[in-house]
Coordinates of N, CA and C in Angstrom, one line a residue:
M180 N -49.2 8.3 -7.1 CA -49.9 8.1 -8.4 C -49.7 9.9 -9.2
Q181 N -48.9 9.6 -10.4 CA -48.7 10.6 -10.7 C -50.0 11.3 -11.0
Q182 N -49.7 12.8 -11.2 CA -50.6 13.7 -11.7 C -51.4 13.4 -13.0
S183 N -50.4 12.7 -14.2 CA -51.2 12.6 -15.6 C -51.9 11.4 -15.3
D184 N -51.5 10.4 -14.5 CA -52.3 9.2 -14.1 C -53.4 9.4 -13.8
Q185 N -53.8 10.3 -12.9 CA -54.7 10.9 -12.1 C -56.1 11.5 -13.0
Q186 N -55.7 12.2 -13.7 CA -56.1 12.8 -14.5 C -56.9 12.1 -15.9
H187 N -55.9 10.6 -16.2 CA -56.5 10.0 -17.3 C -57.3 8.6 -16.7
Q188 N -57.3 8.8 -15.0 CA -57.7 7.6 -14.8 C -59.6 7.5 -14.9
Q189 N -60.1 6.3 -15.3 CA -61.5 6.2 -15.1 C -62.3 5.2 -14.3
F190 N -63.0 5.8 -13.9 CA -64.1 4.9 -13.2 C -65.0 4.4 -13.3
T191 N -65.3 3.3 -13.0 CA -66.8 2.0 -13.3 C -67.8 2.3 -12.3
R192 N -68.9 1.3 -12.5 CA -69.8 1.2 -11.5 C -69.2 0.1 -10.3
Q193 N -67.6 -0.4 -11.1 CA -67.0 -1.2 -9.6 C -66.5 -0.4 -8.7
D194 N -66.5 1.0 -8.8 CA -65.6 1.8 -7.7 C -66.6 2.6 -6.8
V195 N -68.0 2.1 -7.2 CA -68.9 2.2 -6.1 C -69.3 1.6 -5.2
E196 N -69.7 1.7 -3.8 CA -70.1 0.8 -3.0 C -71.7 1.1 -2.3
I197 N -72.6 0.7 -3.0 CA -74.2 1.0 -2.1 C -74.1 0.3 -0.9
I198 N -73.9 0.7 0.2 CA -74.3 0.5 1.6 C -75.7 0.3 1.9
S199 N -76.7 1.1 1.5 CA -78.0 0.5 1.5 C -78.9 1.3 0.6
K200 N -80.1 1.0 0.4 CA -80.9 1.6 -0.9 C -82.8 1.3 -0.1
E201 N -83.1 2.7 -0.1 CA -84.7 2.9 0.7 C -85.5 3.3 -0.2
T202 N -86.5 2.5 -0.3 CA -88.0 3.7 -0.9 C -88.8 4.3 -0.1
L203 N -88.5 5.4 -0.4 CA -89.5 6.4 0.7 C -90.5 6.7 0.2
F204 N -91.1 6.8 -1.1 CA -92.4 6.9 -1.7 C -92.6 6.2 -2.7
Q205 N -93.2 5.5 -3.2 CA -94.0 4.8 -4.2 C -95.3 5.2 -4.9
G206 N -95.3 6.1 -5.7 CA -96.3 6.7 -6.6 C -96.3 6.3 -7.9
F207 N -97.1 7.3 -8.7 CA -96.8 7.2 -10.1 C -95.0 7.4 -10.5
F208 N -94.5 8.0 -9.5 CA -93.2 7.8 -9.6 C -92.3 7.5 -8.3
K209 N -91.4 7.3 -8.0 CA -90.6 6.5 -7.0 C -89.6 7.3 -6.3
M210 N -89.4 7.6 -5.1 CA -87.9 8.7 -4.8 C -87.5 7.1 -3.8
I211 N -86.0 7.2 -3.9 CA -85.4 6.2 -3.6 C -84.1 6.8 -2.7
K212 N -84.0 6.5 -1.1 CA -82.7 7.3 -0.5 C -81.1 6.2 -0.6
Y213 N -80.5 6.5 -0.9 CA -78.7 6.0 -1.3 C -77.9 6.2 -0.3
R214 N -77.6 5.4 0.3 CA -76.1 5.5 1.2 C -75.0 4.5 0.2
F215 N -73.8 5.6 -0.1 CA -73.2 4.8 -0.9 C -71.5 5.6 -0.5
K216 N -70.7 4.9 -0.7 CA -69.3 5.3 -1.0 C -68.6 5.4 -2.3
H217 N -67.7 5.9 -2.5 CA -67.2 6.0 -4.0 C -65.4 6.4 -3.9
K218 N -64.7 5.5 -5.0 CA -63.5 5.9 -5.1 C -62.9 7.8 -5.1
L219 N -62.1 8.1 -4.6 CA -61.8 9.3 -4.9 C -60.8 9.4 -6.1
F220 N -60.8 10.6 -6.8 CA -59.2 10.9 -7.7 C -58.2 11.0 -7.3
E221 N -57.9 11.2 -5.7 CA -56.4 11.5 -5.6 C -56.5 10.5 -4.7
G222 N -57.2 9.1 -4.7 CA -57.0 7.8 -3.5 C -57.8 7.8 -2.8
G223 N -57.7 6.4 -2.5 CA -59.1 6.3 -1.3 C -60.1 6.4 -1.4
W224 N -60.9 6.3 -0.4 CA -62.6 6.1 -0.6 C -63.2 7.3 0.1
S225 N -64.3 7.7 -0.1 CA -65.2 8.9 0.4 C -65.9 8.5 1.8
E226 N -66.3 9.3 2.2 CA -66.9 9.0 3.5 C -68.4 8.6 2.8
T227 N -69.2 7.9 3.6 CA -70.5 7.4 3.6 C -71.5 9.1 3.1
I228 N -71.9 8.9 1.8 CA -72.6 9.8 1.4 C -74.3 9.3 1.0
E229 N -75.2 10.1 1.7 CA -76.5 10.1 1.4 C -77.1 10.9 0.5
R230 N -77.9 10.5 -0.4 CA -78.7 11.3 -1.7 C -79.9 10.4 -1.7
E231 N -81.0 11.4 -1.9 CA -82.4 10.8 -2.6 C -82.5 11.1 -4.1
M232 N -83.0 10.0 -4.6 CA -82.9 10.0 -6.1 C -84.4 9.9 -6.5
F233 N -84.7 11.0 -7.5 CA -86.0 10.6 -7.9 C -85.8 9.4 -9.1
E234 N -86.7 8.3 -9.1 CA -86.9 7.5 -10.4 C -88.1 7.4 -11.1
R235 N -87.7 8.0 -12.3 CA -89.2 7.7 -13.0 C -89.2 7.0 -14.5
G236 N -87.8 6.3 -14.5 CA -87.8 5.4 -15.7 C -87.0 5.8 -16.9
H237 N -86.6 5.5 -18.0 CA -86.3 6.0 -18.8 C -87.4 6.4 -20.3
A238 N -86.9 7.4 -21.0 CA -87.7 8.1 -22.1 C -87.2 7.9 -23.4
A239 N -87.9 8.8 -24.0 CA -87.4 8.6 -25.6 C -87.9 9.7 -26.1
A240 N -87.5 10.6 -27.1 CA -87.9 11.8 -27.6 C -87.7 12.2 -29.0
M241 N -87.9 12.5 -30.1 CA -87.8 12.5 -31.1 C -88.7 13.8 -32.0
L242 N -87.6 14.5 -32.9 CA -88.2 15.6 -33.6 C -88.7 15.1 -35.1
P243 N -89.8 15.3 -35.5 CA -90.4 14.5 -36.7 C -89.8 16.0 -37.9
Y244 N -89.1 15.6 -38.5 CA -88.3 16.7 -39.8 C -88.9 16.3 -41.3
D245 N -89.4 17.2 -42.0 CA -89.7 16.9 -43.3 C -88.9 17.5 -44.4
P246 N -88.5 16.8 -44.6 CA -86.8 17.2 -45.6 C -87.2 17.6 -47.0
V247 N -88.6 17.5 -47.3 CA -89.1 17.9 -48.6 C -89.8 19.6 -48.4
R248 N -90.4 19.8 -47.3 CA -91.0 21.0 -46.8 C -89.8 21.8 -46.2
D249 N -88.8 21.1 -45.4 CA -87.9 21.7 -44.8 C -88.5 22.2 -43.3
E250 N -89.5 21.5 -43.1 CA -89.9 21.9 -42.0 C -90.1 20.9 -40.7
V251 N -90.4 21.1 -39.4 CA -90.5 20.8 -38.3 C -91.9 20.5 -37.7
V252 N -92.2 19.2 -36.9 CA -93.6 19.1 -36.3 C -93.1 19.2 -34.7
L253 N -93.7 20.2 -34.0 CA -93.4 20.8 -32.5 C -94.9 20.7 -31.8
I254 N -94.8 19.9 -30.6 CA -96.1 20.3 -29.8 C -96.0 21.1 -28.6
E255 N -97.3 21.3 -28.0 CA -97.1 22.3 -26.8 C -98.5 21.7 -26.2
Q256 N -97.9 21.5 -24.6 CA -98.7 21.2 -23.8 C -98.3 22.0 -22.3
I257 N -99.4 21.9 -21.3 CA -99.0 22.1 -20.1 C -98.0 21.2 -19.0
R258 N -97.1 21.5 -18.3 CA -96.1 20.9 -17.8 C -96.3 21.4 -16.2
V259 N -96.3 20.1 -15.1 CA -96.2 20.4 -14.0 C -95.2 20.9 -13.5
G260 N -94.1 20.4 -14.1 CA -92.6 21.1 -13.5 C -92.8 22.5 -13.7
A261 N -93.4 23.1 -14.9 CA -93.4 24.8 -14.7 C -94.7 25.5 -14.4
L262 N -95.5 24.8 -13.6 CA -96.4 25.5 -13.4 C -96.5 26.8 -12.7
E263 N -95.9 27.2 -11.9 CA -95.5 28.1 -11.2 C -94.2 29.1 -11.9
H264 N -93.9 28.7 -12.8 CA -92.8 29.5 -13.6 C -93.5 30.4 -14.4
D265 N -93.0 31.5 -15.5 CA -93.8 32.2 -16.4 C -94.5 31.6 -17.5
N266 N -94.2 30.5 -18.0 CA -95.1 29.7 -19.0 C -95.0 28.0 -18.5
P267 N -96.7 28.0 -18.2 CA -96.3 26.4 -17.9 C -96.9 25.6 -19.2
W268 N -97.3 26.3 -20.5 CA -97.4 25.9 -21.8 C -95.7 25.8 -21.8
Q269 N -95.3 24.1 -22.5 CA -94.1 24.2 -23.0 C -94.2 23.5 -24.6
L270 N -93.1 24.5 -25.4 CA -93.3 24.0 -26.8 C -92.0 22.8 -26.5
E271 N -92.6 21.4 -27.2 CA -91.1 20.6 -27.0 C -91.5 19.8 -28.5
I272 N -90.8 18.9 -28.2 CA -91.0 17.9 -29.4 C -91.7 16.7 -28.8
I273 N -91.7 15.6 -30.0 CA -92.4 14.4 -29.1 C -91.9 13.6 -28.3
A274 N -92.3 12.7 -27.1 CA -91.6 11.8 -26.0 C -92.5 11.3 -25.4
G275 N -92.0 10.5 -25.2 CA -92.8 9.4 -24.0 C -91.8 8.5 -23.2
M276 N -92.7 7.7 -22.0 CA -92.2 6.8 -21.4 C -91.7 5.6 -22.1
I277 N -90.8 4.7 -21.7 CA -90.1 3.5 -22.3 C -90.8 2.4 -21.0
D278 N -91.5 1.6 -21.8 CA -92.1 0.5 -20.8 C -91.0 -0.7 -21.2
R279 N -91.2 -1.7 -20.3 CA -90.6 -2.7 -20.4 C -90.7 -3.4 -21.9
E280 N -91.8 -3.4 -22.2 CA -92.2 -4.4 -23.6 C -91.6 -3.7 -24.9
E281 N -91.4 -2.1 -24.9 CA -91.0 -1.6 -25.8 C -89.4 -1.3 -25.7
D282 N -89.3 -0.8 -27.4 CA -87.7 0.0 -27.4 C -87.9 1.5 -27.6
A283 N -87.1 2.3 -27.3 CA -87.2 3.5 -28.0 C -87.7 3.7 -29.2
E284 N -87.0 3.2 -30.4 CA -88.0 3.6 -31.4 C -89.2 3.2 -31.5
S285 N -89.9 2.3 -30.8 CA -91.2 1.9 -30.9 C -92.0 3.1 -30.1
V286 N -91.4 3.3 -28.8 CA -91.9 4.6 -28.3 C -92.3 5.6 -29.1
V287 N -91.1 6.4 -29.6 CA -91.2 8.0 -30.4 C -92.4 7.6 -31.7
R288 N -92.6 6.2 -32.2 CA -93.3 6.1 -33.5 C -94.8 6.3 -32.6
R289 N -95.1 5.5 -31.8 CA -96.3 5.5 -31.5 C -96.9 6.4 -30.1
E290 N -96.0 7.2 -30.0 CA -96.3 8.8 -29.5 C -96.7 9.9 -30.4
A291 N -95.9 9.7 -31.8 CA -96.1 10.7 -32.7 C -97.3 10.6 -33.3
V292 N -97.9 9.4 -33.3 CA -99.5 9.1 -33.5 C -100.4 9.7 -32.7
E293 N -100.0 9.5 -31.2 CA -100.8 10.1 -29.9 C -100.7 11.6 -29.7
E294 N -99.5 12.0 -30.0 CA -99.3 13.4 -29.8 C -99.6 14.4 -30.8
A295 N -99.3 14.0 -32.2 CA -99.5 14.5 -33.4 C -99.7 14.4 -34.6
G296 N -100.7 13.2 -34.5 CA -101.1 12.4 -35.7 C -100.5 12.3 -36.5
V297 N -99.2 12.1 -36.6 CA -98.6 11.3 -37.8 C -97.9 10.3 -37.7
E298 N -97.3 9.6 -39.0 CA -96.4 8.7 -39.0 C -95.2 8.8 -39.5
I299 N -94.2 8.4 -38.9 CA -92.6 8.5 -38.8 C -92.0 7.7 -39.7
G300 N -91.1 8.0 -40.8 CA -90.6 7.0 -41.5 C -89.2 6.7 -41.1
Q301 N -88.1 7.0 -41.7 CA -86.8 6.7 -41.1 C -86.6 7.4 -40.0
L302 N -85.7 6.7 -39.3 CA -85.3 7.4 -37.6 C -84.0 7.4 -37.6
E303 N -83.1 8.5 -37.1 CA -81.9 8.5 -36.8 C -81.7 9.1 -35.3
K304 N -80.8 8.2 -35.1 CA -80.6 8.7 -33.5 C -79.4 9.8 -33.4
V305 N -79.8 10.5 -32.4 CA -79.1 11.6 -32.1 C -78.0 11.6 -30.9
T306 N -78.5 10.8 -29.8 CA -77.9 11.0 -28.7 C -78.7 10.3 -27.7
S307 N -78.4 9.8 -26.4 CA -78.9 9.5 -25.3 C -78.0 10.4 -24.0
Y308 N -78.7 10.7 -23.2 CA -77.9 11.9 -22.0 C -79.1 11.7 -20.7
Y309 N -78.3 12.0 -19.4 CA -79.3 12.2 -18.4 C -79.7 13.4 -18.2
P310 N -81.0 13.8 -18.0 CA -81.3 15.6 -18.1 C -81.2 16.0 -16.9
S311 N -80.8 15.3 -15.9 CA -80.7 15.6 -14.4 C -80.2 15.0 -13.9
S312 N -79.0 14.3 -13.6 CA -78.4 13.0 -13.0 C -77.7 13.2 -11.6
G313 N -78.5 14.6 -11.7 CA -77.6 14.9 -10.0 C -78.7 14.4 -9.0
G314 N -79.9 14.3 -9.7 CA -80.9 13.6 -8.5 C -82.1 12.7 -9.2
C315 N -82.1 12.3 -10.4 CA -82.6 11.8 -11.2 C -82.2 10.6 -11.9
S316 N -82.9 9.1 -12.3 CA -82.2 8.5 -12.9 C -82.6 8.5 -14.3
E317 N -83.3 9.3 -14.6 CA -84.0 9.2 -16.2 C -82.8 9.2 -17.0
K318 N -82.8 8.3 -18.0 CA -82.0 8.2 -19.3 C -82.8 8.9 -20.3
L319 N -82.5 9.8 -21.4 CA -83.2 10.0 -21.9 C -82.5 10.0 -24.0
D320 N -83.2 9.1 -24.7 CA -82.8 8.7 -26.1 C -83.5 9.9 -27.2
V321 N -82.7 10.2 -27.7 CA -83.1 11.5 -28.7 C -83.3 11.1 -30.2
Y322 N -84.0 11.1 -30.9 CA -83.9 10.9 -32.5 C -84.5 12.1 -32.9
V323 N -84.1 12.1 -34.5 CA -85.0 12.9 -35.3 C -85.6 11.8 -36.6
G324 N -86.7 11.9 -37.0 CA -87.6 11.2 -37.5 C -88.4 11.8 -38.8
Q325 N -88.4 11.3 -40.0 CA -88.8 11.5 -41.4 C -90.4 11.7 -41.1
V326 N -91.1 12.9 -41.8 CA -92.2 12.8 -41.7 C -92.9 13.8 -42.7
D327 N -93.9 13.4 -42.9 CA -94.6 14.6 -44.2 C -95.3 15.4 -43.3
A328 N -94.9 16.5 -43.2 CA -95.3 17.8 -42.4 C -97.1 18.5 -42.6
S329 N -97.3 17.6 -43.5 CA -98.5 18.4 -44.1 C -99.3 17.9 -43.6
T330 N -99.3 16.3 -42.7 CA -100.6 15.4 -42.2 C -100.2 15.9 -41.0
A331 N -99.7 16.9 -40.5 CA -99.6 17.6 -38.8 C -100.6 18.6 -38.6
N332 N -101.4 18.5 -37.9 CA -102.1 19.5 -37.4 C -103.2 19.3 -36.1
G333 N -103.5 20.1 -35.6 CA -105.1 19.8 -34.7 C -104.2 20.0 -33.1
I334 N -105.6 19.1 -32.6 CA -105.3 19.0 -31.1 C -105.4 17.5 -30.7
H335 N -103.9 16.9 -30.1 CA -104.3 15.4 -29.8 C -104.0 15.3 -28.2
G336 N -103.5 13.8 -28.1 CA -103.4 13.4 -26.5 C -104.3 12.4 -26.0
L337 N -104.4 11.7 -25.0 CA -105.1 10.7 -24.9 C -105.7 11.5 -23.6
D338 N -107.3 11.1 -23.5 CA -108.2 11.8 -22.4 C -108.0 11.0 -21.2
Y339 N -107.3 9.7 -21.3 CA -107.6 9.2 -19.9 C -105.8 9.6 -19.3
E340 N -105.4 10.3 -19.5 CA -103.6 10.5 -19.5 C -103.9 12.2 -18.9
G341 N -104.9 12.5 -19.5 CA -105.4 13.9 -19.3 C -104.5 14.9 -20.0
E342 N -104.1 14.3 -21.3 CA -103.3 15.3 -22.5 C -104.2 16.1 -23.0
D343 N -103.4 17.2 -23.6 CA -104.3 18.4 -24.3 C -103.1 19.0 -25.0
I344 N -103.1 18.4 -26.5 CA -101.8 18.6 -26.8 C -102.0 19.3 -28.2
R345 N -101.5 20.8 -28.4 CA -101.8 21.4 -29.4 C -100.3 21.2 -30.8
V346 N -100.4 20.9 -32.3 CA -99.5 20.6 -32.9 C -99.1 22.2 -33.4
H347 N -97.5 22.2 -33.6 CA -97.6 23.4 -34.4 C -96.2 22.6 -35.7
V348 N -96.5 23.5 -36.9 CA -95.8 23.0 -38.4 C -94.8 24.2 -38.1
V349 N -93.8 24.3 -38.2 CA -92.9 25.6 -38.7 C -91.8 25.1 -39.3
S350 N -91.0 26.2 -40.0 CA -90.1 25.8 -41.0 C -88.7 25.7 -39.8
R351 N -87.9 24.9 -40.4 CA -86.4 24.6 -39.6 C -86.1 25.6 -39.1
Q352 N -86.1 26.9 -40.0 CA -85.3 28.3 -39.9 C -85.9 28.9 -38.6
Q353 N -87.1 28.6 -38.6 CA -87.8 28.9 -37.5 C -87.9 28.4 -36.2
A354 N -87.8 27.3 -36.4 CA -87.8 26.3 -34.7 C -86.1 27.0 -34.6
Y355 N -85.2 26.9 -35.5 CA -83.8 27.1 -34.8 C -83.9 28.8 -34.4
Q356 N -84.2 29.6 -34.9 CA -84.4 30.6 -34.5 C -84.9 31.2 -33.3
W357 N -86.0 30.1 -33.1 CA -86.4 30.0 -31.5 C -85.5 29.6 -30.4
V358 N -84.7 28.4 -30.8 CA -83.7 28.1 -30.3 C -82.4 28.9 -29.7
I359 N -82.4 29.9 -30.6 CA -81.5 30.8 -30.6 C -81.9 32.2 -29.4
D360 N -83.3 32.3 -29.5 CA -84.0 33.4 -28.8 C -84.6 32.9 -27.6
G361 N -84.2 31.6 -27.2 CA -84.7 31.0 -25.9 C -86.0 30.8 -25.5
K362 N -86.5 30.4 -26.7 CA -88.1 30.3 -26.7 C -88.2 28.7 -26.2
F363 N -87.4 27.4 -26.4 CA -87.4 26.5 -25.7 C -87.0 26.4 -24.4
E364 N -87.5 25.8 -23.3 CA -87.1 25.4 -22.4 C -86.9 24.1 -21.8
N365 N -86.8 23.2 -22.6 CA -86.9 22.0 -22.9 C -85.5 21.0 -23.3
G366 N -85.0 20.3 -22.7 CA -83.6 20.1 -23.2 C -83.3 19.2 -24.3
A367 N -84.4 18.4 -24.3 CA -84.2 17.6 -25.9 C -84.6 18.2 -27.0
S368 N -85.7 19.0 -26.7 CA -85.8 19.7 -27.8 C -84.6 20.7 -28.5
I369 N -84.0 21.4 -27.4 CA -83.0 22.2 -28.1 C -81.7 21.4 -28.8
I370 N -81.6 20.2 -27.9 CA -80.2 19.4 -28.4 C -80.8 18.9 -29.8
A371 N -82.4 18.5 -30.2 CA -82.6 17.7 -31.7 C -82.2 19.0 -32.5
L372 N -82.8 19.8 -32.1 CA -83.2 21.6 -33.4 C -81.6 21.4 -33.8
Q373 N -80.5 21.7 -32.4 CA -79.2 22.2 -32.7 C -78.8 21.1 -33.4
W374 N -78.8 19.7 -33.3 CA -78.5 18.6 -34.2 C -78.9 18.9 -35.6
L375 N -80.1 19.0 -35.7 CA -80.9 19.0 -36.9 C -79.8 20.2 -37.9
E376 N -79.9 21.2 -37.5 CA -79.2 22.7 -37.6 C -77.7 22.0 -38.2
L377 N -77.0 21.3 -38.1 CA -75.6 20.4 -38.4 C -75.9 19.4 -39.3
N378 N -77.2 18.6 -39.2 CA -77.0 17.4 -40.2 C -78.3 17.6 -41.2
Q379 N -78.8 18.9 -41.3 CA -80.0 18.8 -42.2 C -79.8 18.6 -44.0
Q380 N -78.7 18.7 -44.0 CA -78.0 18.8 -45.5 C -78.1 17.7 -46.0
R381 N -77.2 16.7 -45.1 CA -77.4 15.0 -44.9 C -78.6 14.4 -44.8
L382 N -79.2 14.6 -44.5 CA -80.9 14.3 -44.3 C -81.6 14.4 -45.3
K383 N -81.6 15.9 -45.9 CA -82.2 16.3 -47.2 C -82.0 15.2 -48.4
R384 N -80.4 14.7 -48.5 CA -80.0 14.0 -49.3 C -80.7 12.5 -49.3
Q385 N -80.4 12.2 -48.0 CA -80.9 10.8 -47.5 C -82.2 10.5 -47.7
W386 N -83.3 11.3 -47.2 CA -84.6 11.1 -46.9 C -85.3 12.0 -47.9
H387 N -84.7 12.5 -49.0 CA -85.3 13.3 -50.1 C -85.6 12.8 -51.1
K388 N -85.9 11.8 -51.5 CA -86.2 10.6 -52.6 C -87.5 10.3 -53.3

């Protein structure tokens, strides 16, 4: 095969052979062990590869933005993944897991009420991405949603889920400065705030009516 053909070759799901799939752990989340082969860029097939994968379903996240006040609504809560790091309390955007009965937009609207006590108007999709595809199957849909930031305040969350969530309302400029300063350690929050910085003028024209 010519070098140029190799560089432009596009593999698909059909170019993977799953040999076995074993559930190692089933609890709140699931751990699966895969044995598989895949086609190689230079031709032929790989040897059998074994990988453990964390299965936690798919999720949706949303940055509430007020185009009138030019403010965003953020939340802060303790996160188990950061318990032994510098700051277990993470500054984030609203997010939740997608159940089979819901779509992503319904999830972020519901979570906005549960986590921040706000109602969302118009929604715009930012992107979908895998936060850690090297070992986790989760895919995350990211949105920016229209909100009246003056209605956001207080402590929220569901008691039966052990949630203790504090709401922050800050200017768009301040939130973006926090991205520059490295205050956010959550990928979806960084992506949404960077996207907003690039698209805020258009959203103001569309949403500020």
